[in-house]
Short mmCIF file of C-alpha atoms in Angstrom, two decimals:
data_model
loop_
_atom_site.label_atom_id
_atom_site.label_comp_id
_atom_site.label_asym_id
_atom_site.label_seq_id
_atom_site.Cartn_x
_atom_site.Cartn_y
_atom_site.Cartn_z
CA MET A 178 -5.79 61.41 24.79
CA PRO A 179 -3.95 63.12 27.61
CA GLU A 180 -0.34 62.00 28.26
CA ARG A 181 2.40 62.78 30.73
CA THR A 182 6.06 61.91 30.22
CA VAL A 183 8.10 61.56 33.44
CA VAL A 184 11.64 60.38 34.27
CA ILE A 185 11.86 57.62 36.84
CA ALA A 186 13.44 59.03 39.97
CA SER A 187 13.77 55.87 42.08
CA SER A 188 17.35 54.68 42.23
CA SER A 189 16.29 51.10 41.50
CA GLY A 190 13.89 52.11 38.73
CA LEU A 191 10.45 50.51 38.68
CA HIS A 192 11.39 47.33 40.45
CA ALA A 193 10.23 45.71 43.61
CA ARG A 194 9.03 48.27 46.18
CA PRO A 195 8.82 51.33 43.82
CA ALA A 196 6.80 49.29 41.31
CA LYS A 197 4.47 48.06 44.05
CA ILE A 198 3.89 51.69 45.26
CA PHE A 199 3.18 52.91 41.73
CA VAL A 200 0.86 49.99 40.90
CA GLN A 201 -1.13 50.54 44.08
CA ALA A 202 -1.49 54.31 43.31
CA ALA A 203 -2.62 53.45 39.80
CA ALA A 204 -5.24 51.05 41.16
CA ARG A 205 -6.64 53.80 43.30
CA GLN A 206 -7.33 56.08 40.28
CA GLY A 207 -10.79 56.41 39.05
CA THR A 208 -9.77 55.90 35.39
CA PRO A 209 -7.54 53.24 33.74
CA VAL A 210 -3.98 54.50 33.05
CA ARG A 211 -1.44 52.84 30.78
CA ILE A 212 2.37 53.22 30.96
CA ARG A 213 4.99 52.67 28.23
CA VAL A 214 8.66 53.17 27.64
CA GLY A 215 9.48 55.10 24.43
CA ASP A 216 7.42 53.85 21.49
CA GLY A 217 6.80 50.53 23.15
CA THR A 218 3.55 48.80 23.86
CA PRO A 219 1.55 50.40 26.72
CA VAL A 220 0.67 48.22 29.61
CA PRO A 221 -1.96 48.89 32.39
CA ALA A 222 -0.43 50.90 35.16
CA ASN A 223 -2.23 48.76 37.76
CA SER A 224 -0.54 45.52 36.51
CA MET A 225 2.44 44.61 38.59
CA LEU A 226 3.76 42.14 35.96
CA GLY A 227 3.19 44.70 33.14
CA VAL A 228 5.04 47.45 35.00
CA LEU A 229 7.92 45.14 35.94
CA ALA A 230 8.18 43.90 32.39
CA LEU A 231 8.80 47.51 31.19
CA GLY A 232 12.29 47.24 32.65
CA ALA A 233 12.23 50.98 33.52
CA THR A 234 15.52 51.91 35.32
CA HIS A 235 16.54 55.16 37.08
CA GLY A 236 16.45 57.92 34.49
CA THR A 237 14.15 56.16 32.02
CA ALA A 238 11.46 58.40 30.52
CA VAL A 239 8.06 56.75 30.58
CA THR A 240 4.78 57.94 29.16
CA LEU A 241 1.44 57.69 30.95
CA ASP A 242 -1.88 58.00 29.14
CA ALA A 243 -5.53 57.78 30.06
CA GLU A 244 -8.98 58.51 28.69
CA GLY A 245 -12.18 59.53 30.30
CA PRO A 246 -13.34 61.65 33.23
CA GLY A 247 -10.54 62.42 35.70
CA ALA A 248 -7.82 61.33 33.26
CA ASP A 249 -5.74 64.55 33.75
CA GLU A 250 -5.94 64.25 37.53
CA ALA A 251 -4.98 60.57 37.47
CA LEU A 252 -2.03 61.30 35.20
CA ASP A 253 -0.80 64.14 37.40
CA ALA A 254 -0.99 62.10 40.50
CA LEU A 255 0.83 59.13 38.94
CA ALA A 256 3.52 61.33 37.33
CA GLU A 257 4.23 62.85 40.75
CA VAL A 258 4.68 59.41 42.23
CA LEU A 259 7.19 58.41 39.52
CA ALA A 260 9.06 61.75 39.94
CA ARG A 261 9.82 60.89 43.55
CA ASP A 262 12.61 58.66 44.78
CA LEU A 263 10.32 55.91 46.08
CA ASP A 264 13.40 53.98 47.39
CA ALA A 265 14.10 56.84 49.78
CA ASP A 266 10.49 57.52 50.69
CA GLU A 267 10.00 56.18 54.19
CA SER A 268 6.23 56.49 54.25
CA PRO A 269 4.64 54.76 51.25
CA GLY A 270 1.14 55.96 52.32
CA ARG A 271 1.93 59.60 51.71
CA SER A 272 0.03 61.49 49.18
CA ALA A 273 1.65 61.95 45.76
CA GLY A 274 2.00 65.73 46.17
CA GLY A 275 5.48 65.91 47.60
CA GLY A 276 7.66 65.15 44.68
CA ALA A 277 10.19 66.72 42.40
CA GLY A 278 7.84 68.19 39.83
CA GLY A 279 10.72 69.23 37.59
CA ASN A 280 10.82 65.77 35.99
CA VAL A 281 7.19 65.84 34.78
CA HIS A 282 6.32 66.95 31.24
CA GLY A 283 2.73 67.23 30.04
#
């Protein structure tokens, strides 16, 4: 199963606005993606409550996983979203391609 580990770049972590942007991006993917912190239980990446319950703060490493057609592309797109400071991103509709790719490990 493909995985990506990425460090949360948003200064407030995956809370409020950054979590909403991430969950919406996950919902647009063509394959189900899960997210977890450390060895914790993975939650659906398109679940706002699940993502908020992770308690992922700035600098937390999270792991994304997916199976099926398009899994690698979905993981790459979502990893790029998390590698950006979504608190500073003034246009949430932007594509996920403009991030700090140095924080993504696959």
